[in-house]
mmCIF file of C-alpha atoms and ligand atoms in Angstrom:
data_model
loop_
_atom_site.group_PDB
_atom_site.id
_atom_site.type_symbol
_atom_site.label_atom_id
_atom_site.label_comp_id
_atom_site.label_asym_id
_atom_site.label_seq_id
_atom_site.Cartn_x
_atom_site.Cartn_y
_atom_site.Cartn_z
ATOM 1 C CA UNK V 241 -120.636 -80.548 -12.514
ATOM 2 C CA UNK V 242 -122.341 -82.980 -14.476
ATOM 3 C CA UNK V 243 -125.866 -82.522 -16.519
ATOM 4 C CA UNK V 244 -127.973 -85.014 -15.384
ATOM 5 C CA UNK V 245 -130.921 -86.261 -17.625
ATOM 6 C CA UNK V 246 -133.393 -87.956 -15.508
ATOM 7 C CA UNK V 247 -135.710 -90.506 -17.097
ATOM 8 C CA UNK V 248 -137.719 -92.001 -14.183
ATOM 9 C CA UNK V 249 -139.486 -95.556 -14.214
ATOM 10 C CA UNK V 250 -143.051 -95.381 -15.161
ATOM 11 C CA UNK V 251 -143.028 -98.825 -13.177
ATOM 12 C CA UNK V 252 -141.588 -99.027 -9.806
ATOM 13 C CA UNK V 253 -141.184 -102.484 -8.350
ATOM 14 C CA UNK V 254 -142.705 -103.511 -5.418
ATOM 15 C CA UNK V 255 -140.145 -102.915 -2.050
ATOM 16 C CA UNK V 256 -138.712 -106.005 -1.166
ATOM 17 C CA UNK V 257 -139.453 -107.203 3.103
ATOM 18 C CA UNK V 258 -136.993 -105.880 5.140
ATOM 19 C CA UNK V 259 -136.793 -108.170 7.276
ATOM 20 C CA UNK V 260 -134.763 -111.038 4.557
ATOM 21 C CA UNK V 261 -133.214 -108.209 2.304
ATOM 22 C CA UNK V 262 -129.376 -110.566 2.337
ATOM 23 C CA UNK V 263 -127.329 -109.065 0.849
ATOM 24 C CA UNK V 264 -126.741 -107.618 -3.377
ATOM 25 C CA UNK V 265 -129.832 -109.931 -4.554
ATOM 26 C CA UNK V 266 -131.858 -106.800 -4.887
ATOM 27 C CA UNK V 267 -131.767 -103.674 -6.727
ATOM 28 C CA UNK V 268 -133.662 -100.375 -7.111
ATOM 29 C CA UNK V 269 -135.715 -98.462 -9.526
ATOM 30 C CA UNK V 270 -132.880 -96.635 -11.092
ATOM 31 C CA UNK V 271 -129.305 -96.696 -12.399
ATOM 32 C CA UNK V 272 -127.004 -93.868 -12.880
ATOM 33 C CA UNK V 273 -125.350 -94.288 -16.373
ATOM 34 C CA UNK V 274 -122.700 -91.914 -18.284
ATOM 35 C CA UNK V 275 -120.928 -92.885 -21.514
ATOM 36 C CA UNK V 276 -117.206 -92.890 -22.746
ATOM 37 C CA UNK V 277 -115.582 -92.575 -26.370
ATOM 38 C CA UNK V 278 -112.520 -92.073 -26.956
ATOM 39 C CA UNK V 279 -111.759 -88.262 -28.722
ATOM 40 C CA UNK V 280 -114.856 -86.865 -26.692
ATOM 41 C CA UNK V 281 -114.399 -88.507 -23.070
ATOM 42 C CA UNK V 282 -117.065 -89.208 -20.405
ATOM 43 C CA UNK V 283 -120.360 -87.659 -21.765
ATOM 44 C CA UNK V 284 -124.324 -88.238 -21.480
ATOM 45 C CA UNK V 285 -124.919 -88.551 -17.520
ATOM 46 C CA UNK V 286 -128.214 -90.298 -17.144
ATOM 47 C CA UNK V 287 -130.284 -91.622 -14.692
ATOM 48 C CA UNK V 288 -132.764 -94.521 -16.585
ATOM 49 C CA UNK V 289 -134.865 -97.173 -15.156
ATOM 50 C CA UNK V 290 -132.544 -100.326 -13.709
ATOM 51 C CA UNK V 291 -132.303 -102.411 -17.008
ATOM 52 C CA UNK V 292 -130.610 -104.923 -18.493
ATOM 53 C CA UNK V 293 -126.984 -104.341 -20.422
ATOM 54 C CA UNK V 294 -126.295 -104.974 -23.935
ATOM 55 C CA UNK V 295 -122.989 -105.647 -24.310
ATOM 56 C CA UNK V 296 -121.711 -106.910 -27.613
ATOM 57 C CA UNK V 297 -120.094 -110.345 -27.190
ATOM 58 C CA UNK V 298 -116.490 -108.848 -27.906
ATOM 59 C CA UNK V 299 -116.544 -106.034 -25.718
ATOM 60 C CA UNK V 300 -113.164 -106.165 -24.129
ATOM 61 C CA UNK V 301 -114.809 -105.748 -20.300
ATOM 62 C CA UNK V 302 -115.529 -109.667 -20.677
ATOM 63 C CA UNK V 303 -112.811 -110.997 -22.416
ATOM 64 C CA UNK V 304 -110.193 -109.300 -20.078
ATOM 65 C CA UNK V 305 -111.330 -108.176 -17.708
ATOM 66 C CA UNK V 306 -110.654 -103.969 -17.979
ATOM 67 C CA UNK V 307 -112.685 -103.237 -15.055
ATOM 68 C CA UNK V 308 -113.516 -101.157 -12.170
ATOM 69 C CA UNK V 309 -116.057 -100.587 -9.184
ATOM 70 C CA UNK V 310 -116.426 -99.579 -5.539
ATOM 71 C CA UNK V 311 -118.489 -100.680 -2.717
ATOM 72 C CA UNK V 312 -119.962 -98.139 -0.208
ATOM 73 C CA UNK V 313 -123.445 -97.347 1.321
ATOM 74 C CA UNK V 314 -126.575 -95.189 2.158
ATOM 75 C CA UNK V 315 -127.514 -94.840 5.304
ATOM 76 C CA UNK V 316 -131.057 -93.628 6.872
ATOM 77 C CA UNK V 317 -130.895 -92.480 10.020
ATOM 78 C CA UNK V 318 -133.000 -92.273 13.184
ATOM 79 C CA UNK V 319 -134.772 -88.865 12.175
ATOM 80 C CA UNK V 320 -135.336 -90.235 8.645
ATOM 81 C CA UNK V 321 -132.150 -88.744 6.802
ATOM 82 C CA UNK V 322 -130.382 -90.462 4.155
ATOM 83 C CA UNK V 323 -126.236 -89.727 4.663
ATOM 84 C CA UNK V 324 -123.016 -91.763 3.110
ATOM 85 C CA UNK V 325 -120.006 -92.564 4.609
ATOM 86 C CA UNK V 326 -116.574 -90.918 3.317
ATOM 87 C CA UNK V 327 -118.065 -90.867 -0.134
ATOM 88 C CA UNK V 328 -114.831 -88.615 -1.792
ATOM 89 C CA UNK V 329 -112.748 -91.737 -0.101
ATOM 90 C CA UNK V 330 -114.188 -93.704 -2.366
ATOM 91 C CA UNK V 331 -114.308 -91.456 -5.471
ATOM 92 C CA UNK V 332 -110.407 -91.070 -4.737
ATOM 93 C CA UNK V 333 -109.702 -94.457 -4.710
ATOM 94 C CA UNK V 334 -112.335 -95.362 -7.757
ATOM 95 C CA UNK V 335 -109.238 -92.943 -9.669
ATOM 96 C CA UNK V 336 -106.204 -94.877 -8.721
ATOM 97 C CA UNK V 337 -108.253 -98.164 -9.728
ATOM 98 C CA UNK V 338 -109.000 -96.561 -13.146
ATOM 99 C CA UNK V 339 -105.261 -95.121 -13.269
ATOM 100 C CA UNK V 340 -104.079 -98.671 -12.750
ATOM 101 C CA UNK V 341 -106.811 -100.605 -15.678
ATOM 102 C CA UNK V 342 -106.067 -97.847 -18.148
ATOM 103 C CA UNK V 343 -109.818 -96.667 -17.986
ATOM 104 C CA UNK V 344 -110.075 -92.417 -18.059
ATOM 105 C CA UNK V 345 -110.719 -91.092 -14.978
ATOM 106 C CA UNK V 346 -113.470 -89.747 -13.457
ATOM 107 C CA UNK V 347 -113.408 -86.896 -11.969
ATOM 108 C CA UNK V 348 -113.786 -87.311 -7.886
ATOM 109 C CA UNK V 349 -116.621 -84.354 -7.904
ATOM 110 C CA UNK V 350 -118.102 -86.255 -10.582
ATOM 111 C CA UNK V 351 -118.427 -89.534 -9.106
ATOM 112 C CA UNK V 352 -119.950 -87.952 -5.836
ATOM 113 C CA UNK V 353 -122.529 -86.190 -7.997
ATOM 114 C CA UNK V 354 -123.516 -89.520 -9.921
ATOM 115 C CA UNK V 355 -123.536 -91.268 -6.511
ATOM 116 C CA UNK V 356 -125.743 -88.480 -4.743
ATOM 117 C CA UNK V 357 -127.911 -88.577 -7.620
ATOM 118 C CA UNK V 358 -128.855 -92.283 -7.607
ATOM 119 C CA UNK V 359 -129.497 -91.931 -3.809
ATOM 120 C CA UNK V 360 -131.778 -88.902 -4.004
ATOM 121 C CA UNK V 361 -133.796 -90.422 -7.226
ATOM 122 C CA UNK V 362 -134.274 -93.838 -4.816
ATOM 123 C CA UNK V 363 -134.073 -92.172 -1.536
ATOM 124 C CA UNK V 364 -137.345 -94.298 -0.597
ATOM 125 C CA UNK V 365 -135.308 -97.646 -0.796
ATOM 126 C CA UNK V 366 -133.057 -96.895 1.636
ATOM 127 C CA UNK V 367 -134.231 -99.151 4.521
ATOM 128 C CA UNK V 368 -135.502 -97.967 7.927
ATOM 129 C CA UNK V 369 -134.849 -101.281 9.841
ATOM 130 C CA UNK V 370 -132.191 -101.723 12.442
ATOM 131 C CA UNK V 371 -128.285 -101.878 10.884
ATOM 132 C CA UNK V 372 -129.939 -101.950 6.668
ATOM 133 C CA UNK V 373 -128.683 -99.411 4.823
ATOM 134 C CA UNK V 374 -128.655 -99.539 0.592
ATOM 135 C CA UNK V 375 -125.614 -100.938 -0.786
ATOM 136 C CA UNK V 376 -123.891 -98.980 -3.810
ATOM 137 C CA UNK V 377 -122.316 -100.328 -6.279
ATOM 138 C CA UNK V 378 -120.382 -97.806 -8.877
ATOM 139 C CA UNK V 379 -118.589 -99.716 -11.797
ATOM 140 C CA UNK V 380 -116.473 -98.570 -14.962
ATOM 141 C CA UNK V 381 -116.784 -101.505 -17.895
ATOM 142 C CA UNK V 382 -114.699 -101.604 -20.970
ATOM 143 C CA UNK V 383 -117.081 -101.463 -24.187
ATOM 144 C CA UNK V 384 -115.392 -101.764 -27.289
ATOM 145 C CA UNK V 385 -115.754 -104.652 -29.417
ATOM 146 C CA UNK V 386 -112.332 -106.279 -30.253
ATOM 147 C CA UNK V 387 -110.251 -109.247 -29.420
ATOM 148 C CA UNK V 388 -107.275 -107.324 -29.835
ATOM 149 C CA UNK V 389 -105.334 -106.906 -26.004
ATOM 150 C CA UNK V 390 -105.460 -103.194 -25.861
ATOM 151 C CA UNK V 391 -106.688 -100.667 -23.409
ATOM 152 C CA UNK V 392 -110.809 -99.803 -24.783
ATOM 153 C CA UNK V 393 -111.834 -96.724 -26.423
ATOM 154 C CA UNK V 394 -114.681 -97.089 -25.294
ATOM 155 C CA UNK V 395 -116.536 -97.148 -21.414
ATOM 156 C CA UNK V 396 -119.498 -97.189 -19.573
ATOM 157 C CA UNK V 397 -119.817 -95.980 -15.761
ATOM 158 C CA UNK V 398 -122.817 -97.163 -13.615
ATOM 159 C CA UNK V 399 -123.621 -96.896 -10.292
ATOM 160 C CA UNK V 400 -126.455 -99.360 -9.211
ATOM 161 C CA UNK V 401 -128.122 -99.841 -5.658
ATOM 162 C CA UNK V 402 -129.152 -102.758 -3.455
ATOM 163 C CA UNK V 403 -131.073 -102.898 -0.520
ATOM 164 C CA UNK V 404 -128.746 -104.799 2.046
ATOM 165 C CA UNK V 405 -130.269 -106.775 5.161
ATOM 166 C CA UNK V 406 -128.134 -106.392 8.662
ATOM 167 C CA UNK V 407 -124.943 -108.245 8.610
ATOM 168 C CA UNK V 408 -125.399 -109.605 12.012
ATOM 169 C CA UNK V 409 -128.474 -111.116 12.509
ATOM 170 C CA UNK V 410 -127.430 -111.201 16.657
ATOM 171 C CA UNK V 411 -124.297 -109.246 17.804
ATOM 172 C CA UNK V 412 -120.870 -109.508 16.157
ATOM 173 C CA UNK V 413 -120.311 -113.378 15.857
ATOM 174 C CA UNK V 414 -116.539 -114.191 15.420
ATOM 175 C CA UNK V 415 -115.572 -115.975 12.110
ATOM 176 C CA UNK V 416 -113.011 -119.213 11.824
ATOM 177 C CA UNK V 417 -110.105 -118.155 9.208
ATOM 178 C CA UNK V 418 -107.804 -120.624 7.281
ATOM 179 C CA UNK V 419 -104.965 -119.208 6.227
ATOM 180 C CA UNK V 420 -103.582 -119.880 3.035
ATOM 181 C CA UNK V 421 -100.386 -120.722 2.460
ATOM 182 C CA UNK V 422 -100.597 -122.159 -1.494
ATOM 183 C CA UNK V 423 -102.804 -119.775 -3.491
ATOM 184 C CA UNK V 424 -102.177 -115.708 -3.334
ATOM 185 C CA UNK V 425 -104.263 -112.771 -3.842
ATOM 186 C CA UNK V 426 -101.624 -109.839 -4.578
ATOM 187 C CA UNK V 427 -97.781 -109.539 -5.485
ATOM 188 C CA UNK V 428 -95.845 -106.140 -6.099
ATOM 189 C CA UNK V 429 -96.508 -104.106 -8.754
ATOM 190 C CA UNK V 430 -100.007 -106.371 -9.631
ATOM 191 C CA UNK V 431 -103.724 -104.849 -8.635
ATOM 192 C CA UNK V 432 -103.897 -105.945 -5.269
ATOM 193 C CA UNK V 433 -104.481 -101.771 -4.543
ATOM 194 C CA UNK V 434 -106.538 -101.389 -6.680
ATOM 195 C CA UNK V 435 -110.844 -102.223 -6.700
ATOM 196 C CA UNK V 436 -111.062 -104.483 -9.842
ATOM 197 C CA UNK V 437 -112.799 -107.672 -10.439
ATOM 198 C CA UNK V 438 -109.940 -110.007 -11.240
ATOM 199 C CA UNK V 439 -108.927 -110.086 -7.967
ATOM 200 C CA UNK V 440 -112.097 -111.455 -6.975
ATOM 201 C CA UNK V 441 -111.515 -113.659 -10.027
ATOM 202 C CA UNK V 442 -108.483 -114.727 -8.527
ATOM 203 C CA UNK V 443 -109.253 -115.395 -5.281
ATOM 204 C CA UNK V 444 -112.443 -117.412 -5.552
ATOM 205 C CA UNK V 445 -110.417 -121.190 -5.763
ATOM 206 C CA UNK V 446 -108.870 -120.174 -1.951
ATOM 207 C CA UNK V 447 -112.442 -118.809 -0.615
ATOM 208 C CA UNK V 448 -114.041 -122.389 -1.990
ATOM 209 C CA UNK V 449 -111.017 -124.482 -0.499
ATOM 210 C CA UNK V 450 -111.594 -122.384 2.963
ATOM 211 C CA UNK V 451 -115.477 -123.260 2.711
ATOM 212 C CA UNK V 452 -114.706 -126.439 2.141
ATOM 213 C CA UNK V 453 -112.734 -127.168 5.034
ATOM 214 C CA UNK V 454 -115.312 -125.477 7.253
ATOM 215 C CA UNK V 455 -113.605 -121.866 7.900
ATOM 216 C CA UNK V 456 -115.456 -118.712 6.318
ATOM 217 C CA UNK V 457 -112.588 -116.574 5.237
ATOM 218 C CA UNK V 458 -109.439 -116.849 3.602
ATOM 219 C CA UNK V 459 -106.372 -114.600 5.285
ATOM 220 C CA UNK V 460 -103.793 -113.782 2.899
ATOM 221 C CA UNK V 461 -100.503 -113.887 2.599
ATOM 222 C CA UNK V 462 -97.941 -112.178 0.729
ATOM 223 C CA UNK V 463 -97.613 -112.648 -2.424
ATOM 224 C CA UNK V 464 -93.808 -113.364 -2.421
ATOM 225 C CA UNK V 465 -92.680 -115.176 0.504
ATOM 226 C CA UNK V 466 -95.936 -116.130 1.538
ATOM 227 C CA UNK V 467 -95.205 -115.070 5.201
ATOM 228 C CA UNK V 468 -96.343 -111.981 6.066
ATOM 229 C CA UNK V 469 -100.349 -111.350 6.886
ATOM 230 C CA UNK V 470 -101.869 -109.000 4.427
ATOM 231 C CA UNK V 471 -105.736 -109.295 4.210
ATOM 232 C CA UNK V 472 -108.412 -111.642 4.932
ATOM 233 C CA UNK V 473 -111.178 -112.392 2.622
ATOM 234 C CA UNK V 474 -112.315 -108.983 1.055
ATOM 235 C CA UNK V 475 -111.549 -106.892 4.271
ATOM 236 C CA UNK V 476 -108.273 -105.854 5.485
ATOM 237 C CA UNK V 477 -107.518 -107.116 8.849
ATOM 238 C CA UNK V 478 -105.920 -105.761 12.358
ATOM 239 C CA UNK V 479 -103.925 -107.789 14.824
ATOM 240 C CA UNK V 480 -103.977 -106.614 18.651
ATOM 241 C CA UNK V 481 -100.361 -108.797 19.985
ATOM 242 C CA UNK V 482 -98.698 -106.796 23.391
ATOM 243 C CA UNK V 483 -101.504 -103.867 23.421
ATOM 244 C CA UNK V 484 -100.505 -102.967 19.816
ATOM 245 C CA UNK V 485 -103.263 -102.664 16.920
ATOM 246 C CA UNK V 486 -101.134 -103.893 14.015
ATOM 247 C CA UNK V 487 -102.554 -104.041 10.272
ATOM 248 C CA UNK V 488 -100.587 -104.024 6.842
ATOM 249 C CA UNK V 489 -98.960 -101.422 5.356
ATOM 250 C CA UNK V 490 -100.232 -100.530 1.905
ATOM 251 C CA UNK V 491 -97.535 -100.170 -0.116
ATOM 252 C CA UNK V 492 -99.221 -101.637 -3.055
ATOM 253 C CA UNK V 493 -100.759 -105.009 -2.255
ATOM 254 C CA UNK V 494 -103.504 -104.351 0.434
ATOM 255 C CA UNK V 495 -106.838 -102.622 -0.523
ATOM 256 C CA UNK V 496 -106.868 -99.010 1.424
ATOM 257 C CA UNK V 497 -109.991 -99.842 2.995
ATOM 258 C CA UNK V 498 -112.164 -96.742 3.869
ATOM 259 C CA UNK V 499 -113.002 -98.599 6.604
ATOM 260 C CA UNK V 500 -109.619 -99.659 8.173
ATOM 261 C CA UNK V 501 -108.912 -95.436 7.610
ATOM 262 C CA UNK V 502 -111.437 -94.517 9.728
ATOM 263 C CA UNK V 503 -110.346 -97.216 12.546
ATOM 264 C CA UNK V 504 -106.971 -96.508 12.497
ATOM 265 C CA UNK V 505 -108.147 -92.899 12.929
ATOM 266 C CA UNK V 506 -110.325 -93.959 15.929
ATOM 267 C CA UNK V 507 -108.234 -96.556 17.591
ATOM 268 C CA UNK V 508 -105.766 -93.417 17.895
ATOM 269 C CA UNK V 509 -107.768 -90.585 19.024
ATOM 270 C CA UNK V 510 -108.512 -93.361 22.176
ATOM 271 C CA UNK V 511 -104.569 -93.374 22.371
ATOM 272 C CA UNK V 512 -103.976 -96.950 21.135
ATOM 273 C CA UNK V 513 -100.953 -97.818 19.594
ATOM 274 C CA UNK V 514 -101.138 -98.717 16.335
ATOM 275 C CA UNK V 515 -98.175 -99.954 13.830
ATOM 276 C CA UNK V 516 -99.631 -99.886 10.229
ATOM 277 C CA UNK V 517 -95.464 -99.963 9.126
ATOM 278 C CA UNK V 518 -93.988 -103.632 10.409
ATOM 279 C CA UNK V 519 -94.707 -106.383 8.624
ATOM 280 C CA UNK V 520 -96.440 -108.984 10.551
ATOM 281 C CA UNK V 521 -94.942 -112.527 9.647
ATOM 282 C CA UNK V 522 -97.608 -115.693 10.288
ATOM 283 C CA UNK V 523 -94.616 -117.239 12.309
ATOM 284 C CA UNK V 524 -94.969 -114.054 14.844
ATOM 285 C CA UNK V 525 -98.546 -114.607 14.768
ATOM 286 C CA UNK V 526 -98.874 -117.970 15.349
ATOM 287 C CA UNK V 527 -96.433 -117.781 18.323
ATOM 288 C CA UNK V 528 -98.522 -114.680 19.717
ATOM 289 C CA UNK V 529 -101.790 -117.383 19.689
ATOM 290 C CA UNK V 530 -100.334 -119.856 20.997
ATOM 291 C CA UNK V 531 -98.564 -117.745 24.513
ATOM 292 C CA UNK V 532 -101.568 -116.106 24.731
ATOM 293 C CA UNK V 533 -100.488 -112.053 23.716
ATOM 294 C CA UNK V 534 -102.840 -112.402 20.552
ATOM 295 C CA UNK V 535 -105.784 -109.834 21.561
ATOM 296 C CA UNK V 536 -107.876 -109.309 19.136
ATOM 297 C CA UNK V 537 -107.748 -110.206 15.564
ATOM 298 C CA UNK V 538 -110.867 -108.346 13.434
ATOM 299 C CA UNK V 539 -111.517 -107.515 9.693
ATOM 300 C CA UNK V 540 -112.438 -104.244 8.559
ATOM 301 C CA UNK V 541 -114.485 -103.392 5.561
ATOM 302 C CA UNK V 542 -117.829 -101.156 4.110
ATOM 303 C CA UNK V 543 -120.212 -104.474 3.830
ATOM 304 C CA UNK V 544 -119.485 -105.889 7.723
ATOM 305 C CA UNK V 545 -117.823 -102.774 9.109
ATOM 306 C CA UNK V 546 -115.854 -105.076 11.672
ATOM 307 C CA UNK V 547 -115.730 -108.796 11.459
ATOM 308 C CA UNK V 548 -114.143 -110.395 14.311
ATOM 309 C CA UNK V 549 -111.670 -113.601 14.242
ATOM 310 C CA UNK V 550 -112.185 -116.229 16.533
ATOM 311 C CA UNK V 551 -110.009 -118.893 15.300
ATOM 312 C CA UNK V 552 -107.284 -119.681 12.755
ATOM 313 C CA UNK V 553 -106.003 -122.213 11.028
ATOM 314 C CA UNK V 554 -102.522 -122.719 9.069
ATOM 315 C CA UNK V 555 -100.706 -125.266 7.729
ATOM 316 C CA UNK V 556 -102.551 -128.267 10.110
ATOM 317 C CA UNK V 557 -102.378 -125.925 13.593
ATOM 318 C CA UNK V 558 -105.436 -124.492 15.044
ATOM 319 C CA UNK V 559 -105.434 -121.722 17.518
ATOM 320 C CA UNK V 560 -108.424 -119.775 19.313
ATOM 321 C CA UNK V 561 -108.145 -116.244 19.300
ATOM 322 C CA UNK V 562 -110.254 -114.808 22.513
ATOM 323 C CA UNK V 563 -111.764 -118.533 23.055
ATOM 324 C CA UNK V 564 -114.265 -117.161 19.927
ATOM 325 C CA UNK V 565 -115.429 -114.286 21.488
ATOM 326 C CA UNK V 566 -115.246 -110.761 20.295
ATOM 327 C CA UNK V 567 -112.440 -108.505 22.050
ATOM 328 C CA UNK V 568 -113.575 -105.257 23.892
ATOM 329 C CA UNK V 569 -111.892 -102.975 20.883
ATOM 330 C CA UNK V 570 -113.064 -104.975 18.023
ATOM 331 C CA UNK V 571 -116.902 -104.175 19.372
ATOM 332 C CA UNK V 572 -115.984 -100.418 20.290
ATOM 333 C CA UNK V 573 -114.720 -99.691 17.319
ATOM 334 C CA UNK V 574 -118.378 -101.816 15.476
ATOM 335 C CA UNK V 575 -120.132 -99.558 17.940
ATOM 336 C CA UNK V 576 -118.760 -96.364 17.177
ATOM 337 C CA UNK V 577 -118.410 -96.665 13.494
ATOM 338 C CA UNK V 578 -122.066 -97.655 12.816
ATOM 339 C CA UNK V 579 -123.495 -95.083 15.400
ATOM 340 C CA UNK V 580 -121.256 -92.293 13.337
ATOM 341 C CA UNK V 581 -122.595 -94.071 10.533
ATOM 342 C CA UNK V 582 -126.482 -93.977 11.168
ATOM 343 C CA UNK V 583 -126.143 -90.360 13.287
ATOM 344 C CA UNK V 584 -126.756 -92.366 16.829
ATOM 345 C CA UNK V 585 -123.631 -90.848 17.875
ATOM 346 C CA UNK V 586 -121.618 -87.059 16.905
ATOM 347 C CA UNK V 587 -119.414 -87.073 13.841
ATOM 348 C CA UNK V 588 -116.134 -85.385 15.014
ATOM 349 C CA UNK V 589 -114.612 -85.933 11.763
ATOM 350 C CA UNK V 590 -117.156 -84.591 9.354
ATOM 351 C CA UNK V 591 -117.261 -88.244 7.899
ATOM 352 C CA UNK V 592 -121.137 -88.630 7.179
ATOM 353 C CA UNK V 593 -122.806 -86.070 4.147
ATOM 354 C CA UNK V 594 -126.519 -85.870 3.873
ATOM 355 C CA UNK V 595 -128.296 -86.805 0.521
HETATM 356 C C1 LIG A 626 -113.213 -103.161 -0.678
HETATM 357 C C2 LIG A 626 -112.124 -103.952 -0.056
HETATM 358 C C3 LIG A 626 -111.733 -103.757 1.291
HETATM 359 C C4 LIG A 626 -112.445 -102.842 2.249
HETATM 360 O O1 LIG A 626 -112.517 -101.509 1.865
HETATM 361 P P1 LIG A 626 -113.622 -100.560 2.526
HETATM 362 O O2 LIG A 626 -113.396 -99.261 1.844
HETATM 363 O O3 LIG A 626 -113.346 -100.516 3.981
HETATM 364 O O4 LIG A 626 -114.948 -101.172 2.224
HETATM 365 C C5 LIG A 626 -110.650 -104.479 1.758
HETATM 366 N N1 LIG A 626 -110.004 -105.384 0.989
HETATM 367 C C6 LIG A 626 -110.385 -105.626 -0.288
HETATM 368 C C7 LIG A 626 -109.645 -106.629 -1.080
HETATM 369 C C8 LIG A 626 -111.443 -104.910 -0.852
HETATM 370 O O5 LIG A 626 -111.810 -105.161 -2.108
#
């Protein structure tokens, strides 16, 4: 259990509208902070007003990068109650991260508490409108000042919040994905498991040649053959080819999304097949588009829940998946999730906890 000093604003900003919230541009009253030093390990839990960092200019975080964070979200919920999604999912993969960029671990309990706490003390910015819900954003930064390449001995952990608009403005609306075949995101043995900025780093110059060309989302391949689908854009991403829900393995490269969990968990409670094992190659895909046994294709992840594909593009071939429209399974599983998610529907799995 952690010990908690609150120190609450003495000047609360004004609530933003609902109704043009977008998404990460705004950010509560609060932050949850807690302090690292090497000898004496994680130590002064806070909650201060949301302020401004001061970072020396060597502090290893921005020179390389030894990093952290998770994405997940509050919910509020028909009869007013504020619940999250999953949240020791999250504090169990925020642990493998930190195993993997050297920064001590938190412990899982811990980073619940912190989480809890940030949502409780700004419980009143959790939106009400239709599909909003306050973004969370907990981070781990490496402090200490040196150039030297070393792992820091010193950390910060924050957790800040962000009111989030609805990600679909109008129903799910199916996304056109180029994949790419030049640039990669992941390779064995790299951080493509693991939550950490320099993937995002690394993966900007494909997302900026996909916008460029006109497609929204970059789909992966892997990192060594470039052949086999992995994940597309920030979300991992299913494949419905002969009445089978396929998605990549991870063994390493993929993200374990919390999200593509909880589908596969779904998608097999309705009795649908699902291979999570065989490596889909783009080849097998392409072919599947083109005789018409590709599905569904939809990506899975906290910030859209389910993003549905409706055409892709590789190496100068376009194919339609669905003629653009969203597959019957790609919307049941957006309908189910969210209405677990804001209490419209039961919770079977004892996946939603009340702030
Ligand atoms: C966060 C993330 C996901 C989705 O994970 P969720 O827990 O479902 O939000 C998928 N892929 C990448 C690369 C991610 O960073």
């Amino acid at each position: 259990m952690l010990d908690i000093q609150i120190n609450r604003t003495t000047a609360p900003k004004p609530r933003p509208d609902q109704a043009s919230l977008g998404f990460g541009r705004h950010f509560t009253d609060h932050m949850f902070v807690m302090d690292y030093d090497e000898g004496r390990g994680w130590h002064d839990a806070r909650i201060e007003p949301y302020h401004a960092l001061t970072l020396d200019p060597a502090a290893i975080v921005l020179h390389y990068a030894q990093e952290s964070f998770e994405g997940m979200k509050a919910y509020r919920t028909a009869d007013g109650r504020v619940t999250l999604f999953r949240p020791e999912m999250n504090a169990r993969r925020f642990a493998g991260t930190n195993r993997r960029m050297c920064i001590p671990e938190i412990p899982e309990e811990d980073f619940v508490q912190a989480v809890k706490a940030l949502v409780d003390i700004d419980r009143d910015w959790v939106p009400t409108a239709p599909d909003t819900s306050l973004y969370l954003r907990p981070f781990a930064i490496a402090t200490e000042a040196q150039l030297g390449v070393k792992p820091s001995a010193s950390y910060q952990f924050l957790v800040i919040a962000s009111p989030s608009g609805a990600y679909y403005e109008s129903g799910l609306d199916p996304v056109k994905i180029y994949v790419e075949d030049e640039y990669i995101r992941a390779a064995p043995g790299l951080t493509g498991f693991a939550k950490c900025g320099g993937n995002y780093a690394a993966s900007l110059a494909g997302q900026v040649k996909a916008h460029d060309l006109g497609y929204s989302q970059v789909l992966w391949l892997d990192g060594v053959e470039r052949k086999y689908v992995e994940e597309v854009g920030s979300m991992n991403c299913f494949f419905v080819i002969d009445g089978v829900v396929r998605t990549a393995a991870c063994t390493g490269t993929v993200l374990p999304g919390v999200t593509r969990d909880s589908c596969m968990r779904l998608l097999r409670d309705w009795g649908c097949t699902v291979d999570d094992q065989t490596r889909l190659s783009i080849d097998e895909l392409m072919d599947a588009a083109r005789t018409g046994r590709l599905e569904e294709v939809f990506g899975t992840g906290t910030a859209a829940v389910i993003s549905p594909v409706g055409q892709l593009y590789y190496e100068g071939e376009t194919v339609p998946v669905r003629d653009g429209k969203t597959g019957a399974l790609t919307q049941r599983l957006y309908d189910t999730l969210t209405g677990i998610q804001y209490g419209r529907l039961a919770d079977p799995y004892g996946w939603v906890t009340e702030v």
